[in-house]
Amino acid sequence: MLICTVTQRILGTATSAGAVHDLKLFRQSGVRLPHDTALIGDAGYQGLWRSHGHAITTHKATQASPLSAEQRQENRVLAHTRQGVEHVIRRMKVFRVLKEVYRHRRRRFALRVQLIAALCNLTRACQS
């Protein structure tokens, strides 16, 4: 899902038949954003900066190189920004069809995800 961090609206969704890694699904979706737009991703999007110059992901620590205090602070700021995105995902998962394994026809799953995203956007607009 593409979610605006300012308005917390869902801008777009992408689905696939079967299990696909998030970064691969993003690349297959064909989403093209302006290069000056910042993309914020979680740890699953570590290679996103190769295709988009302004991609921001969390810093990862290893045993050989632990995180510095500055990197920890950047991770905290990023987590605070992503908190709104996680709330939007929670609003989507209120619907059981997204929470559990989808066992119906796969070609209709994308339509259902888009309809649920539209409902979540509508309820968000009515609350404002």
mmCIF file of N, CA and C in Angstrom:
data_model
loop_
_atom_site.group_PDB
_atom_site.id
_atom_site.type_symbol
_atom_site.label_atom_id
_atom_site.label_comp_id
_atom_site.label_asym_id
_atom_site.label_seq_id
_atom_site.Cartn_x
_atom_site.Cartn_y
_atom_site.Cartn_z
ATOM 1 N N MET A 1 0.829 -1.178 0.000
ATOM 2 C CA MET A 1 0.000 0.000 0.000
ATOM 3 C C MET A 1 0.876 1.244 0.000
ATOM 4 N N LEU A 2 0.454 2.228 -0.730
ATOM 5 C CA LEU A 2 1.076 3.539 -0.685
ATOM 6 C C LEU A 2 0.180 4.421 0.161
ATOM 7 N N ILE A 3 0.755 4.965 1.235
ATOM 8 C CA ILE A 3 -0.022 5.753 2.180
ATOM 9 C C ILE A 3 0.662 7.093 2.357
ATOM 10 N N CYS A 4 -0.114 8.170 2.312
ATOM 11 C CA CYS A 4 0.408 9.505 2.576
ATOM 12 C C CYS A 4 0.551 9.675 4.082
ATOM 13 N N THR A 5 1.728 10.074 4.538
ATOM 14 C CA THR A 5 1.952 10.197 5.981
ATOM 15 C C THR A 5 1.285 11.438 6.560
ATOM 16 N N VAL A 6 1.015 12.439 5.743
ATOM 17 C CA VAL A 6 0.409 13.669 6.235
ATOM 18 C C VAL A 6 -1.097 13.489 6.409
ATOM 19 N N THR A 7 -1.781 13.013 5.374
ATOM 20 C CA THR A 7 -3.238 12.876 5.413
ATOM 21 C C THR A 7 -3.697 11.500 5.874
ATOM 22 N N GLN A 8 -2.796 10.537 5.935
ATOM 23 C CA GLN A 8 -3.096 9.142 6.279
ATOM 24 C C GLN A 8 -4.166 8.557 5.360
ATOM 25 N N ARG A 9 -4.078 8.880 4.095
ATOM 26 C CA ARG A 9 -4.971 8.317 3.090
ATOM 27 C C ARG A 9 -4.209 7.284 2.277
ATOM 28 N N ILE A 10 -4.913 6.265 1.835
ATOM 29 C CA ILE A 10 -4.325 5.218 1.010
ATOM 30 C C ILE A 10 -4.331 5.704 -0.431
ATOM 31 N N LEU A 11 -3.157 5.802 -1.021
ATOM 32 C CA LEU A 11 -3.029 6.316 -2.380
ATOM 33 C C LEU A 11 -3.102 5.211 -3.422
ATOM 34 N N GLY A 12 -2.677 4.011 -3.068
ATOM 35 C CA GLY A 12 -2.700 2.917 -4.017
ATOM 36 C C GLY A 12 -2.446 1.593 -3.335
ATOM 37 N N THR A 13 -2.898 0.525 -3.985
ATOM 38 C CA THR A 13 -2.691 -0.822 -3.474
ATOM 39 C C THR A 13 -2.158 -1.700 -4.587
ATOM 40 N N ALA A 14 -1.443 -2.736 -4.213
ATOM 41 C CA ALA A 14 -0.942 -3.714 -5.179
ATOM 42 C C ALA A 14 -1.060 -5.091 -4.549
ATOM 43 N N THR A 15 -1.489 -6.059 -5.328
ATOM 44 C CA THR A 15 -1.629 -7.425 -4.843
ATOM 45 C C THR A 15 -0.986 -8.378 -5.845
ATOM 46 N N SER A 16 -0.816 -9.610 -5.422
ATOM 47 C CA SER A 16 -0.281 -10.637 -6.307
ATOM 48 C C SER A 16 -0.913 -11.972 -5.949
ATOM 49 N N ALA A 17 -0.799 -12.905 -6.857
ATOM 50 C CA ALA A 17 -1.296 -14.249 -6.604
ATOM 51 C C ALA A 17 -0.194 -15.029 -5.892
ATOM 52 N N GLY A 18 -0.384 -15.282 -4.621
ATOM 53 C CA GLY A 18 0.614 -16.022 -3.864
ATOM 54 C C GLY A 18 1.511 -15.103 -3.063
ATOM 55 N N ALA A 19 2.466 -15.705 -2.394
ATOM 56 C CA ALA A 19 3.379 -14.962 -1.528
ATOM 57 C C ALA A 19 4.493 -14.337 -2.362
ATOM 58 N N VAL A 20 4.638 -13.021 -2.235
ATOM 59 C CA VAL A 20 5.671 -12.275 -2.948
ATOM 60 C C VAL A 20 6.277 -11.284 -1.953
ATOM 61 N N HIS A 21 7.589 -11.119 -1.996
ATOM 62 C CA HIS A 21 8.256 -10.170 -1.115
ATOM 63 C C HIS A 21 7.764 -8.755 -1.402
ATOM 64 N N ASP A 22 7.726 -7.914 -0.368
ATOM 65 C CA ASP A 22 7.198 -6.559 -0.495
ATOM 66 C C ASP A 22 7.942 -5.739 -1.541
ATOM 67 N N LEU A 23 9.252 -5.808 -1.533
ATOM 68 C CA LEU A 23 10.035 -5.019 -2.478
ATOM 69 C C LEU A 23 9.807 -5.482 -3.916
ATOM 70 N N LYS A 24 9.696 -6.776 -4.121
ATOM 71 C CA LYS A 24 9.430 -7.309 -5.461
ATOM 72 C C LYS A 24 8.039 -6.890 -5.937
ATOM 73 N N LEU A 25 7.068 -6.909 -5.027
ATOM 74 C CA LEU A 25 5.714 -6.479 -5.369
ATOM 75 C C LEU A 25 5.697 -4.996 -5.720
ATOM 76 N N PHE A 26 6.454 -4.199 -4.993
ATOM 77 C CA PHE A 26 6.536 -2.765 -5.298
ATOM 78 C C PHE A 26 7.117 -2.545 -6.693
ATOM 79 N N ARG A 27 8.163 -3.286 -7.019
ATOM 80 C CA ARG A 27 8.774 -3.123 -8.340
ATOM 81 C C ARG A 27 7.866 -3.631 -9.450
ATOM 82 N N GLN A 28 7.113 -4.714 -9.200
ATOM 83 C CA GLN A 28 6.198 -5.247 -10.203
ATOM 84 C C GLN A 28 4.979 -4.363 -10.408
ATOM 85 N N SER A 29 4.607 -3.596 -9.388
ATOM 86 C CA SER A 29 3.406 -2.769 -9.489
ATOM 87 C C SER A 29 3.562 -1.653 -10.509
ATOM 88 N N GLY A 30 4.786 -1.249 -10.784
ATOM 89 C CA GLY A 30 5.013 -0.213 -11.792
ATOM 90 C C GLY A 30 4.716 1.191 -11.299
ATOM 91 N N VAL A 31 4.691 1.405 -10.004
ATOM 92 C CA VAL A 31 4.426 2.727 -9.449
ATOM 93 C C VAL A 31 5.617 3.624 -9.731
ATOM 94 N N ARG A 32 5.355 4.760 -10.325
ATOM 95 C CA ARG A 32 6.404 5.739 -10.605
ATOM 96 C C ARG A 32 6.064 7.009 -9.840
ATOM 97 N N LEU A 33 6.976 7.409 -8.977
ATOM 98 C CA LEU A 33 6.790 8.615 -8.185
ATOM 99 C C LEU A 33 7.853 9.628 -8.570
ATOM 100 N N PRO A 34 7.580 10.920 -8.366
ATOM 101 C CA PRO A 34 8.630 11.917 -8.623
ATOM 102 C C PRO A 34 9.862 11.643 -7.766
ATOM 103 N N HIS A 35 11.030 11.934 -8.297
ATOM 104 C CA HIS A 35 12.275 11.615 -7.597
ATOM 105 C C HIS A 35 12.472 12.444 -6.334
ATOM 106 N N ASP A 36 11.780 13.582 -6.207
ATOM 107 C CA ASP A 36 11.936 14.383 -4.997
ATOM 108 C C ASP A 36 10.984 13.950 -3.887
ATOM 109 N N THR A 37 10.130 12.959 -4.135
ATOM 110 C CA THR A 37 9.226 12.430 -3.122
ATOM 111 C C THR A 37 9.971 11.446 -2.238
ATOM 112 N N ALA A 38 9.817 11.595 -0.945
ATOM 113 C CA ALA A 38 10.480 10.689 -0.003
ATOM 114 C C ALA A 38 9.625 9.444 0.180
ATOM 115 N N LEU A 39 10.235 8.291 0.033
ATOM 116 C CA LEU A 39 9.564 7.018 0.279
ATOM 117 C C LEU A 39 10.085 6.457 1.590
ATOM 118 N N ILE A 40 9.185 6.159 2.509
ATOM 119 C CA ILE A 40 9.570 5.600 3.789
ATOM 120 C C ILE A 40 9.146 4.144 3.807
ATOM 121 N N GLY A 41 10.085 3.255 4.061
ATOM 122 C CA GLY A 41 9.795 1.827 4.095
ATOM 123 C C GLY A 41 10.352 1.194 5.355
ATOM 124 N N ASP A 42 9.838 0.024 5.665
ATOM 125 C CA ASP A 42 10.363 -0.687 6.832
ATOM 126 C C ASP A 42 11.602 -1.480 6.425
ATOM 127 N N ALA A 43 12.022 -2.393 7.283
ATOM 128 C CA ALA A 43 13.266 -3.120 7.042
ATOM 129 C C ALA A 43 13.200 -4.019 5.803
ATOM 130 N N GLY A 44 12.020 -4.351 5.322
ATOM 131 C CA GLY A 44 11.888 -5.187 4.136
ATOM 132 C C GLY A 44 12.236 -4.476 2.849
ATOM 133 N N TYR A 45 12.369 -3.162 2.880
ATOM 134 C CA TYR A 45 12.641 -2.368 1.688
ATOM 135 C C TYR A 45 14.087 -1.861 1.665
ATOM 136 N N GLN A 46 15.049 -2.656 2.107
ATOM 137 C CA GLN A 46 16.428 -2.208 2.230
ATOM 138 C C GLN A 46 17.060 -1.812 0.899
ATOM 139 N N GLY A 47 16.667 -2.393 -0.208
ATOM 140 C CA GLY A 47 17.272 -2.063 -1.496
ATOM 141 C C GLY A 47 16.494 -1.045 -2.286
ATOM 142 N N LEU A 48 15.522 -0.397 -1.676
ATOM 143 C CA LEU A 48 14.662 0.543 -2.380
ATOM 144 C C LEU A 48 15.424 1.767 -2.879
ATOM 145 N N TRP A 49 16.471 2.164 -2.190
ATOM 146 C CA TRP A 49 17.219 3.356 -2.572
ATOM 147 C C TRP A 49 17.900 3.197 -3.925
ATOM 148 N N ARG A 50 18.068 1.946 -4.402
ATOM 149 C CA ARG A 50 18.701 1.752 -5.722
ATOM 150 C C ARG A 50 17.802 2.244 -6.853
ATOM 151 N N SER A 51 16.471 2.075 -6.686
ATOM 152 C CA SER A 51 15.553 2.492 -7.735
ATOM 153 C C SER A 51 14.942 3.863 -7.468
ATOM 154 N N HIS A 52 14.979 4.317 -6.223
ATOM 155 C CA HIS A 52 14.419 5.622 -5.873
ATOM 156 C C HIS A 52 15.418 6.335 -4.974
ATOM 157 N N GLY A 53 15.893 7.479 -5.382
ATOM 158 C CA GLY A 53 16.963 8.169 -4.677
ATOM 159 C C GLY A 53 16.612 8.646 -3.282
ATOM 160 N N HIS A 54 15.357 8.991 -3.032
ATOM 161 C CA HIS A 54 14.953 9.536 -1.736
ATOM 162 C C HIS A 54 14.233 8.500 -0.886
ATOM 163 N N ALA A 55 14.664 7.267 -0.931
ATOM 164 C CA ALA A 55 14.065 6.218 -0.112
ATOM 165 C C ALA A 55 14.711 6.226 1.268
ATOM 166 N N ILE A 56 13.875 6.124 2.296
ATOM 167 C CA ILE A 56 14.357 6.142 3.672
ATOM 168 C C ILE A 56 13.955 4.834 4.326
ATOM 169 N N THR A 57 14.940 4.094 4.814
ATOM 170 C CA THR A 57 14.674 2.863 5.545
ATOM 171 C C THR A 57 15.441 2.904 6.860
ATOM 172 N N THR A 58 15.091 1.991 7.743
ATOM 173 C CA THR A 58 15.742 1.963 9.041
ATOM 174 C C THR A 58 17.181 1.467 8.919
ATOM 175 N N HIS A 59 17.994 1.905 9.851
ATOM 176 C CA HIS A 59 19.370 1.413 9.920
ATOM 177 C C HIS A 59 19.353 0.070 10.636
ATOM 178 N N LYS A 60 20.165 -0.853 10.171
ATOM 179 C CA LYS A 60 20.248 -2.168 10.791
ATOM 180 C C LYS A 60 21.595 -2.341 11.467
ATOM 181 N N ALA A 61 21.567 -2.907 12.642
ATOM 182 C CA ALA A 61 22.796 -3.143 13.386
ATOM 183 C C ALA A 61 23.256 -4.580 13.188
ATOM 184 N N THR A 62 24.550 -4.773 13.217
ATOM 185 C CA THR A 62 25.132 -6.110 13.199
ATOM 186 C C THR A 62 26.037 -6.227 14.424
ATOM 187 N N GLN A 63 26.507 -7.433 14.671
ATOM 188 C CA GLN A 63 27.419 -7.607 15.794
ATOM 189 C C GLN A 63 28.727 -6.861 15.575
ATOM 190 N N ALA A 64 29.154 -6.830 14.335
ATOM 191 C CA ALA A 64 30.424 -6.171 14.028
ATOM 192 C C ALA A 64 30.297 -4.650 14.096
ATOM 193 N N SER A 65 29.136 -4.126 13.692
ATOM 194 C CA SER A 65 28.968 -2.668 13.705
ATOM 195 C C SER A 65 27.632 -2.305 14.343
ATOM 196 N N PRO A 66 27.614 -2.028 15.630
ATOM 197 C CA PRO A 66 26.373 -1.601 16.280
ATOM 198 C C PRO A 66 25.978 -0.196 15.833
ATOM 199 N N LEU A 67 24.735 0.169 16.087
ATOM 200 C CA LEU A 67 24.246 1.477 15.670
ATOM 201 C C LEU A 67 24.851 2.583 16.529
ATOM 202 N N SER A 68 25.115 3.708 15.876
ATOM 203 C CA SER A 68 25.589 4.869 16.612
ATOM 204 C C SER A 68 24.386 5.579 17.240
ATOM 205 N N ALA A 69 24.634 6.543 18.086
ATOM 206 C CA ALA A 69 23.545 7.286 18.731
ATOM 207 C C ALA A 69 22.739 8.068 17.705
ATOM 208 N N GLU A 70 23.409 8.575 16.693
ATOM 209 C CA GLU A 70 22.712 9.320 15.629
ATOM 210 C C GLU A 70 21.799 8.395 14.825
ATOM 211 N N GLN A 71 22.261 7.194 14.499
ATOM 212 C CA GLN A 71 21.435 6.235 13.760
ATOM 213 C C GLN A 71 20.236 5.786 14.590
ATOM 214 N N ARG A 72 20.434 5.607 15.899
ATOM 215 C CA ARG A 72 19.305 5.248 16.764
ATOM 216 C C ARG A 72 18.258 6.358 16.776
ATOM 217 N N GLN A 73 18.708 7.583 16.836
ATOM 218 C CA GLN A 73 17.775 8.713 16.832
ATOM 219 C C GLN A 73 17.026 8.785 15.507
ATOM 220 N N GLU A 74 17.709 8.549 14.393
ATOM 221 C CA GLU A 74 17.040 8.533 13.084
ATOM 222 C C GLU A 74 16.003 7.416 13.020
ATOM 223 N N ASN A 75 16.309 6.241 13.572
ATOM 224 C CA ASN A 75 15.345 5.145 13.609
ATOM 225 C C ASN A 75 14.125 5.516 14.443
ATOM 226 N N ARG A 76 14.329 6.231 15.547
ATOM 227 C CA ARG A 76 13.196 6.644 16.388
ATOM 228 C C ARG A 76 12.295 7.629 15.654
ATOM 229 N N VAL A 77 12.889 8.573 14.955
ATOM 230 C CA VAL A 77 12.103 9.546 14.185
ATOM 231 C C VAL A 77 11.331 8.827 13.083
ATOM 232 N N LEU A 78 11.977 7.893 12.423
ATOM 233 C CA LEU A 78 11.323 7.129 11.357
ATOM 234 C C LEU A 78 10.187 6.276 11.911
ATOM 235 N N ALA A 79 10.382 5.675 13.075
ATOM 236 C CA ALA A 79 9.329 4.870 13.695
ATOM 237 C C ALA A 79 8.141 5.738 14.088
ATOM 238 N N HIS A 80 8.415 6.948 14.549
ATOM 239 C CA HIS A 80 7.328 7.862 14.905
ATOM 240 C C HIS A 80 6.533 8.257 13.665
ATOM 241 N N THR A 81 7.218 8.458 12.546
ATOM 242 C CA THR A 81 6.538 8.786 11.289
ATOM 243 C C THR A 81 5.723 7.603 10.785
ATOM 244 N N ARG A 82 6.270 6.397 10.923
ATOM 245 C CA ARG A 82 5.577 5.206 10.443
ATOM 246 C C ARG A 82 4.400 4.797 11.324
ATOM 247 N N GLN A 83 4.296 5.376 12.510
ATOM 248 C CA GLN A 83 3.217 5.009 13.418
ATOM 249 C C GLN A 83 1.851 5.301 12.799
ATOM 250 N N GLY A 84 1.721 6.431 12.109
ATOM 251 C CA GLY A 84 0.463 6.748 11.433
ATOM 252 C C GLY A 84 0.144 5.755 10.334
ATOM 253 N N VAL A 85 1.171 5.294 9.635
ATOM 254 C CA VAL A 85 0.981 4.304 8.573
ATOM 255 C C VAL A 85 0.480 2.985 9.172
ATOM 256 N N GLU A 86 1.045 2.601 10.298
ATOM 257 C CA GLU A 86 0.605 1.366 10.957
ATOM 258 C C GLU A 86 -0.839 1.478 11.422
ATOM 259 N N HIS A 87 -1.285 2.668 11.802
ATOM 260 C CA HIS A 87 -2.681 2.860 12.183
ATOM 261 C C HIS A 87 -3.606 2.667 10.983
ATOM 262 N N VAL A 88 -3.164 3.109 9.818
ATOM 263 C CA VAL A 88 -3.967 2.911 8.599
ATOM 264 C C VAL A 88 -4.060 1.426 8.272
ATOM 265 N N ILE A 89 -2.952 0.707 8.421
ATOM 266 C CA ILE A 89 -2.966 -0.743 8.171
ATOM 267 C C ILE A 89 -3.890 -1.438 9.159
ATOM 268 N N ARG A 90 -3.917 -0.975 10.400
ATOM 269 C CA ARG A 90 -4.827 -1.542 11.404
ATOM 270 C C ARG A 90 -6.280 -1.312 11.002
ATOM 271 N N ARG A 91 -6.588 -0.116 10.470
ATOM 272 C CA ARG A 91 -7.959 0.150 10.018
ATOM 273 C C ARG A 91 -8.356 -0.769 8.877
ATOM 274 N N MET A 92 -7.387 -1.120 8.028
ATOM 275 C CA MET A 92 -7.686 -2.042 6.929
ATOM 276 C C MET A 92 -7.929 -3.453 7.459
ATOM 277 N N LYS A 93 -7.162 -3.862 8.469
ATOM 278 C CA LYS A 93 -7.264 -5.228 8.970
ATOM 279 C C LYS A 93 -8.456 -5.459 9.879
ATOM 280 N N VAL A 94 -9.272 -4.437 10.096
ATOM 281 C CA VAL A 94 -10.531 -4.638 10.806
ATOM 282 C C VAL A 94 -11.406 -5.601 9.994
ATOM 283 N N PHE A 95 -11.260 -5.539 8.688
ATOM 284 C CA PHE A 95 -12.004 -6.433 7.798
ATOM 285 C C PHE A 95 -11.306 -7.792 7.788
ATOM 286 N N ARG A 96 -12.048 -8.825 8.082
ATOM 287 C CA ARG A 96 -11.460 -10.158 8.252
ATOM 288 C C ARG A 96 -10.845 -10.713 6.973
ATOM 289 N N VAL A 97 -11.325 -10.258 5.842
ATOM 290 C CA VAL A 97 -10.815 -10.782 4.578
ATOM 291 C C VAL A 97 -9.330 -10.432 4.409
ATOM 292 N N LEU A 98 -8.873 -9.357 5.034
ATOM 293 C CA LEU A 98 -7.466 -8.979 4.945
ATOM 294 C C LEU A 98 -6.647 -9.522 6.099
ATOM 295 N N LYS A 99 -7.297 -9.871 7.183
ATOM 296 C CA LYS A 99 -6.584 -10.330 8.372
ATOM 297 C C LYS A 99 -6.149 -11.781 8.256
ATOM 298 N N GLU A 100 -6.954 -12.586 7.594
ATOM 299 C CA GLU A 100 -6.708 -14.028 7.533
ATOM 300 C C GLU A 100 -6.283 -14.447 6.132
ATOM 301 N N VAL A 101 -6.075 -15.721 5.950
ATOM 302 C CA VAL A 101 -5.709 -16.264 4.643
ATOM 303 C C VAL A 101 -6.926 -16.180 3.721
ATOM 304 N N TYR A 102 -6.723 -15.645 2.526
ATOM 305 C CA TYR A 102 -7.810 -15.483 1.565
ATOM 306 C C TYR A 102 -8.008 -16.795 0.816
ATOM 307 N N ARG A 103 -9.178 -17.374 0.903
ATOM 308 C CA ARG A 103 -9.416 -18.699 0.343
ATOM 309 C C ARG A 103 -10.398 -18.708 -0.821
ATOM 310 N N HIS A 104 -10.748 -17.587 -1.347
ATOM 311 C CA HIS A 104 -11.688 -17.533 -2.461
ATOM 312 C C HIS A 104 -10.933 -17.317 -3.766
ATOM 313 N N ARG A 105 -11.668 -16.950 -4.803
ATOM 314 C CA ARG A 105 -11.021 -16.748 -6.092
ATOM 315 C C ARG A 105 -9.993 -15.627 -6.009
ATOM 316 N N ARG A 106 -8.828 -15.865 -6.549
ATOM 317 C CA ARG A 106 -7.735 -14.902 -6.396
ATOM 318 C C ARG A 106 -7.921 -13.658 -7.253
ATOM 319 N N ARG A 107 -8.643 -13.761 -8.334
ATOM 320 C CA ARG A 107 -8.759 -12.592 -9.208
ATOM 321 C C ARG A 107 -9.633 -11.510 -8.599
ATOM 322 N N ARG A 108 -10.408 -11.837 -7.610
ATOM 323 C CA ARG A 108 -11.258 -10.833 -6.978
ATOM 324 C C ARG A 108 -10.621 -10.215 -5.740
ATOM 325 N N PHE A 109 -9.495 -10.702 -5.316
ATOM 326 C CA PHE A 109 -8.861 -10.189 -4.113
ATOM 327 C C PHE A 109 -8.432 -8.730 -4.290
ATOM 328 N N ALA A 110 -7.875 -8.405 -5.437
ATOM 329 C CA ALA A 110 -7.430 -7.025 -5.688
ATOM 330 C C ALA A 110 -8.604 -6.057 -5.638
ATOM 331 N N LEU A 111 -9.734 -6.462 -6.185
ATOM 332 C CA LEU A 111 -10.926 -5.618 -6.151
ATOM 333 C C LEU A 111 -11.386 -5.399 -4.716
ATOM 334 N N ARG A 112 -11.376 -6.450 -3.919
ATOM 335 C CA ARG A 112 -11.803 -6.320 -2.531
ATOM 336 C C ARG A 112 -10.858 -5.441 -1.726
ATOM 337 N N VAL A 113 -9.571 -5.555 -1.978
ATOM 338 C CA VAL A 113 -8.607 -4.701 -1.285
ATOM 339 C C VAL A 113 -8.841 -3.238 -1.650
ATOM 340 N N GLN A 114 -9.097 -2.964 -2.919
ATOM 341 C CA GLN A 114 -9.352 -1.589 -3.345
ATOM 342 C C GLN A 114 -10.638 -1.044 -2.735
ATOM 343 N N LEU A 115 -11.666 -1.867 -2.642
ATOM 344 C CA LEU A 115 -12.917 -1.413 -2.030
ATOM 345 C C LEU A 115 -12.746 -1.128 -0.541
ATOM 346 N N ILE A 116 -11.992 -1.966 0.146
ATOM 347 C CA ILE A 116 -11.752 -1.750 1.572
ATOM 348 C C ILE A 116 -10.902 -0.495 1.771
ATOM 349 N N ALA A 117 -9.930 -0.271 0.887
ATOM 350 C CA ALA A 117 -9.116 0.943 0.972
ATOM 351 C C ALA A 117 -9.984 2.185 0.760
ATOM 352 N N ALA A 118 -10.919 2.113 -0.174
ATOM 353 C CA ALA A 118 -11.827 3.238 -0.403
ATOM 354 C C ALA A 118 -12.708 3.492 0.818
ATOM 355 N N LEU A 119 -13.172 2.427 1.457
ATOM 356 C CA LEU A 119 -13.971 2.588 2.677
ATOM 357 C C LEU A 119 -13.153 3.225 3.797
ATOM 358 N N CYS A 120 -11.927 2.802 3.950
ATOM 359 C CA CYS A 120 -11.063 3.378 4.986
ATOM 360 C C CYS A 120 -10.784 4.847 4.706
ATOM 361 N N ASN A 121 -10.566 5.196 3.440
ATOM 362 C CA ASN A 121 -10.359 6.600 3.092
ATOM 363 C C ASN A 121 -11.615 7.418 3.358
ATOM 364 N N LEU A 122 -12.775 6.847 3.068
ATOM 365 C CA LEU A 122 -14.033 7.542 3.276
ATOM 366 C C LEU A 122 -14.294 7.786 4.763
ATOM 367 N N THR A 123 -14.054 6.774 5.574
ATOM 368 C CA THR A 123 -14.270 6.944 7.016
ATOM 369 C C THR A 123 -13.282 7.955 7.590
ATOM 370 N N ARG A 124 -12.074 7.987 7.062
ATOM 371 C CA ARG A 124 -11.075 8.964 7.513
ATOM 372 C C ARG A 124 -11.509 10.367 7.118
ATOM 373 N N ALA A 125 -12.087 10.534 5.928
ATOM 374 C CA ALA A 125 -12.527 11.851 5.470
ATOM 375 C C ALA A 125 -13.738 12.331 6.282
ATOM 376 N N CYS A 126 -14.604 11.405 6.673
ATOM 377 C CA CYS A 126 -15.789 11.778 7.455
ATOM 378 C C CYS A 126 -15.418 12.170 8.887
ATOM 379 N N GLN A 127 -14.324 11.623 9.410
ATOM 380 C CA GLN A 127 -13.897 11.958 10.766
ATOM 381 C C GLN A 127 -13.290 13.350 10.835
ATOM 382 N N SER A 128 -12.706 13.802 9.744
ATOM 383 C CA SER A 128 -12.019 15.112 9.737
ATOM 384 C C SER A 128 -12.995 16.252 9.684
#
